Amino acid sequence: GGQQQAGQAKVLRAAGEATFAPFEFQDEKTNELTGFDVDLIKAIGKQMGYEVQYQNQSFDGLIPALDSGNIDIAISGMTITSERAQKVNFSKPYYKSGLTILVKKDDDSIKGFKDLAGKNIAVQIGTTGSMEAKKIPDAKVREFNSAAEAIMELKAGGVDAVVNDMPVNEYYLVQSGGQEAKSVGERLTSEDYGIATAKKNTELNEKINKALDELKQNGEYEKIYVKWFGV
Ligand code: ARG
């Protein structure tokens, strides 16, 4: 495994694309990376006797970084897909998610996925949102490095819609006061987030699963969940 020693503490290097609130993002006051995923992986590490260092990494660079051993763990609101599961090991699901659509507040032409045909859509590169948007007939899909940038493009009027993970869309609407955008339609997909580790490091995956079980049993997972998502 790629685990390093730093002083006495055993260190695990975790990463995610950290403009994905409330899962991983920069705290404006402390400048530290924070969020549900960051708290969860730190708690998992602690349970395993490790200190976890969390760093920012482009979303499409996460799996290559696991492969090359530059990081030990990717936790980044990453959906467990069969395609990704051929390249990495996934932990048990730790969060239930799915995709929704954001449109401009004053747009009444888009009420659900079927209305996206032929529209300009912004997505984050390498995501399930991007994969689903590309299935929409005649849609022009533009890929951005982050979901935050995709949403900015919607606000700027450059696209008609954003296809992105529901909890991130909802968090954005609450944080921004919902003045500029709104969510429309039903949730398109049902997706499970998993913690990814290198294919060859099955031992680390097993330890993460064990720690995740323990945190669910001792109430720690629940505490972190409530901190970020309320009851
Ligand atoms: N759940 C989606 C996927 O796995 C999007 C994840 C994006 N995560 C992020 N931290 N930007 O494709």
Coordinates of C-alpha atoms and ligand atoms in Angstrom, one line a residue:
G1 CA 0.0 0.0 0.0
G2 CA 1.0 3.6 -0.3
Q3 CA 0.5 4.5 3.3
Q4 CA 3.2 6.8 4.6
Q5 CA 4.7 7.4 8.0
A6 CA 4.8 11.0 9.3
G7 CA 6.4 11.2 12.7
Q8 CA 4.5 8.8 14.9
A9 CA 1.1 9.0 13.2
K10 CA 0.3 6.7 10.4
V11 CA -1.0 8.9 7.5
L12 CA -3.6 8.1 4.8
R13 CA -3.7 10.5 1.9
A14 CA -7.3 11.1 0.8
A15 CA -8.5 13.4 -2.0
G16 CA -11.6 14.8 -3.7
E17 CA -12.6 17.5 -6.1
A18 CA -13.3 20.1 -3.4
T19 CA -15.8 22.5 -4.9
F20 CA -18.7 20.1 -4.2
A21 CA -20.5 21.4 -1.1
P22 CA -21.7 20.0 1.3
F23 CA -19.4 17.0 0.5
E24 CA -16.0 18.7 0.1
F25 CA -15.4 22.4 -0.2
Q26 CA -13.2 25.1 1.2
D27 CA -14.4 26.7 4.4
E28 CA -14.3 30.5 3.7
K29 CA -13.2 31.4 7.2
T30 CA -10.5 28.9 7.9
N31 CA -9.5 28.1 4.3
E32 CA -9.5 24.4 5.3
L33 CA -11.2 21.7 3.2
T34 CA -14.4 20.6 5.0
G35 CA -17.7 18.8 4.4
F36 CA -19.4 15.5 5.0
D37 CA -16.9 13.4 3.1
V38 CA -13.9 15.1 4.8
D39 CA -15.4 14.5 8.3
L40 CA -16.4 11.0 7.4
I41 CA -13.0 9.9 6.1
K42 CA -11.2 11.5 9.0
A43 CA -13.5 9.6 11.4
I44 CA -12.9 6.4 9.4
G45 CA -9.2 7.0 9.5
K46 CA -9.2 7.6 13.3
Q47 CA -11.2 4.4 13.8
M48 CA -8.5 2.6 11.9
G49 CA -5.7 4.3 13.8
Y50 CA -4.6 6.7 11.0
E51 CA -4.4 10.4 10.6
V52 CA -6.1 11.4 7.3
Q53 CA -4.8 14.2 5.2
Y54 CA -7.4 15.5 2.7
Q55 CA -6.3 17.2 -0.5
N56 CA -8.0 18.8 -3.5
Q57 CA -7.7 16.9 -6.8
S58 CA -9.5 17.2 -10.1
F59 CA -12.4 14.8 -10.3
D60 CA -11.2 13.0 -13.5
G61 CA -7.7 12.7 -11.9
L62 CA -8.9 10.8 -8.8
I63 CA -8.8 7.3 -10.3
P64 CA -5.5 7.8 -12.0
A65 CA -4.1 9.2 -8.7
L66 CA -5.2 6.0 -6.9
D67 CA -3.6 3.9 -9.7
S68 CA -0.3 5.7 -9.5
G69 CA -0.3 5.6 -5.7
N70 CA -0.3 9.4 -5.3
I71 CA -3.2 9.1 -3.0
D72 CA -4.6 6.2 -0.9
I73 CA -8.3 7.1 -0.9
A74 CA -10.7 9.0 -3.1
I75 CA -13.8 10.2 -1.3
S76 CA -15.5 12.8 -3.5
G77 CA -19.3 12.2 -3.7
M78 CA -18.2 9.5 -6.2
T79 CA -21.0 7.3 -7.5
I80 CA -20.4 3.6 -7.5
T81 CA -20.6 2.6 -11.2
S82 CA -19.7 -0.7 -12.8
E83 CA -17.3 1.1 -15.1
R84 CA -15.4 2.6 -12.2
A85 CA -15.6 -0.6 -10.2
Q86 CA -13.4 -2.2 -12.9
K87 CA -10.6 0.2 -12.1
V88 CA -10.9 0.7 -8.3
N89 CA -12.3 -1.0 -5.2
F90 CA -15.4 0.7 -3.7
S91 CA -16.4 0.6 -0.1
K92 CA -20.0 -0.2 0.8
P93 CA -22.3 2.6 -0.1
Y94 CA -22.1 5.5 2.4
Y95 CA -24.6 8.0 0.9
K96 CA -27.7 7.7 -1.3
S97 CA -27.8 10.3 -4.1
G98 CA -29.1 10.9 -7.6
L99 CA -29.3 13.5 -10.3
T100 CA -31.5 16.5 -10.6
I101 CA -31.8 19.5 -13.0
L102 CA -31.2 23.2 -12.2
V103 CA -32.6 25.8 -14.5
K104 CA -32.8 29.6 -14.2
K105 CA -35.5 30.8 -11.9
D106 CA -37.6 32.5 -14.6
D107 CA -37.4 29.5 -17.0
D108 CA -40.8 27.8 -17.4
S109 CA -40.0 25.8 -20.5
I110 CA -38.0 23.1 -18.7
K111 CA -40.1 21.1 -16.2
G112 CA -38.2 17.8 -16.3
F113 CA -35.7 15.6 -18.2
K114 CA -37.8 15.2 -21.3
D115 CA -37.7 19.0 -21.8
L116 CA -33.9 19.0 -22.0
A117 CA -33.9 17.7 -25.6
G118 CA -32.0 20.2 -27.8
K119 CA -31.0 22.4 -24.9
N120 CA -27.6 23.6 -23.8
I121 CA -26.6 21.7 -20.7
A122 CA -23.6 22.3 -18.3
V123 CA -22.1 19.4 -16.3
Q124 CA -19.0 18.5 -14.4
I125 CA -16.5 16.6 -16.5
G126 CA -16.2 12.8 -15.8
T127 CA -19.4 12.7 -13.7
T128 CA -22.6 10.6 -13.9
G129 CA -24.3 13.9 -14.7
S130 CA -22.2 14.3 -17.8
M131 CA -22.9 10.7 -18.8
E132 CA -26.7 11.1 -18.4
A133 CA -26.8 14.5 -20.1
K134 CA -25.0 13.0 -23.2
K135 CA -27.9 10.6 -23.6
I136 CA -30.4 13.4 -24.1
P137 CA -31.4 13.8 -27.8
D138 CA -29.8 16.8 -29.6
A139 CA -28.6 18.3 -26.3
K140 CA -25.4 20.3 -26.4
V141 CA -23.4 19.3 -23.4
R142 CA -20.6 21.5 -22.1
E143 CA -18.2 20.1 -19.5
F144 CA -16.7 22.1 -16.8
N145 CA -14.0 21.2 -14.3
S146 CA -16.4 21.6 -11.4
A147 CA -20.1 21.6 -10.6
A148 CA -19.7 25.1 -9.2
E149 CA -18.4 26.3 -12.6
A150 CA -21.3 24.6 -14.4
I151 CA -23.8 26.4 -12.1
M152 CA -22.0 29.8 -12.7
E153 CA -22.5 29.2 -16.4
L154 CA -26.2 28.8 -15.8
K155 CA -26.3 32.0 -13.8
A156 CA -24.4 33.8 -16.6
G157 CA -27.0 32.6 -19.1
G158 CA -24.6 30.5 -21.1
V159 CA -26.6 27.3 -20.7
D160 CA -30.2 26.4 -20.1
A161 CA -29.7 23.7 -17.5
V162 CA -27.2 22.0 -15.2
V163 CA -27.4 18.2 -14.5
N164 CA -25.8 17.5 -11.2
D165 CA -26.1 15.6 -7.9
M166 CA -29.3 16.4 -6.0
P167 CA -27.8 17.1 -2.6
V168 CA -25.3 19.5 -4.1
N169 CA -28.0 21.3 -6.1
E170 CA -30.2 21.6 -3.0
Y171 CA -27.3 22.9 -0.9
Y172 CA -26.5 25.4 -3.5
L173 CA -30.1 26.6 -3.7
V174 CA -30.3 27.0 0.1
Q175 CA -26.9 28.7 0.4
S176 CA -27.6 31.1 -2.5
G177 CA -31.1 32.0 -1.3
G178 CA -32.6 30.5 -4.5
Q179 CA -32.8 33.8 -6.2
E180 CA -31.2 32.8 -9.5
A181 CA -31.9 29.1 -10.0
K182 CA -34.5 26.4 -9.2
S183 CA -34.6 22.7 -9.3
V184 CA -37.2 21.1 -11.6
G185 CA -38.6 17.6 -12.1
E186 CA -38.1 14.3 -10.4
R187 CA -34.8 12.8 -9.4
L188 CA -33.5 11.1 -12.6
T189 CA -31.2 8.4 -11.1
S190 CA -30.7 6.6 -7.9
E191 CA -26.9 6.5 -7.1
D192 CA -24.8 5.3 -4.2
Y193 CA -21.6 7.1 -3.2
G194 CA -18.6 4.9 -2.4
I195 CA -15.1 5.4 -1.1
A196 CA -12.6 4.4 -3.7
T197 CA -9.2 2.8 -3.2
A198 CA -6.6 1.2 -5.5
K199 CA -7.6 -2.1 -7.1
K200 CA -4.5 -3.8 -5.6
N201 CA -5.1 -2.5 -2.1
T202 CA -8.0 -4.8 -1.1
E203 CA -6.8 -4.7 2.6
L204 CA -7.4 -1.0 2.8
N205 CA -10.9 -1.4 1.4
E206 CA -11.7 -4.1 4.0
K207 CA -10.5 -1.9 6.8
I208 CA -12.6 1.1 5.5
N209 CA -15.7 -1.1 5.4
K210 CA -15.1 -2.4 8.9
A211 CA -14.5 1.2 10.2
L212 CA -17.7 2.4 8.4
D213 CA -19.7 -0.4 10.0
E214 CA -18.3 0.6 13.4
L215 CA -19.1 4.3 12.9
K216 CA -22.7 3.4 12.0
Q217 CA -23.0 1.2 15.1
N218 CA -21.5 3.7 17.5
G219 CA -23.5 6.7 16.3
E220 CA -20.6 8.6 14.9
Y221 CA -21.8 8.3 11.2
E222 CA -25.2 9.7 12.3
K223 CA -23.6 12.7 14.1
I224 CA -21.7 13.6 10.9
Y225 CA -24.8 13.1 8.8
V226 CA -26.9 15.3 11.0
K227 CA -24.1 18.0 11.1
W228 CA -24.3 18.4 7.3
F229 CA -27.8 17.4 6.3
G230 CA -29.9 18.0 9.4
V231 CA -32.3 15.4 10.6
Ligands
ARG1 N1 -21.7 11.6 -8.1 C1 -21.2 12.1 -9.4 C2 -20.2 11.1 -9.9 O1 -19.8 10.2 -9.3 C3 -20.5 13.4 -9.2 C4 -19.4 13.5 -8.2 C5 -18.6 14.8 -8.3 N2 -17.8 15.0 -7.1 C6 -17.1 16.1 -6.9 N3 -16.5 16.1 -5.7 N4 -17.0 17.0 -7.7 O2 -19.9 11.1 -11.1

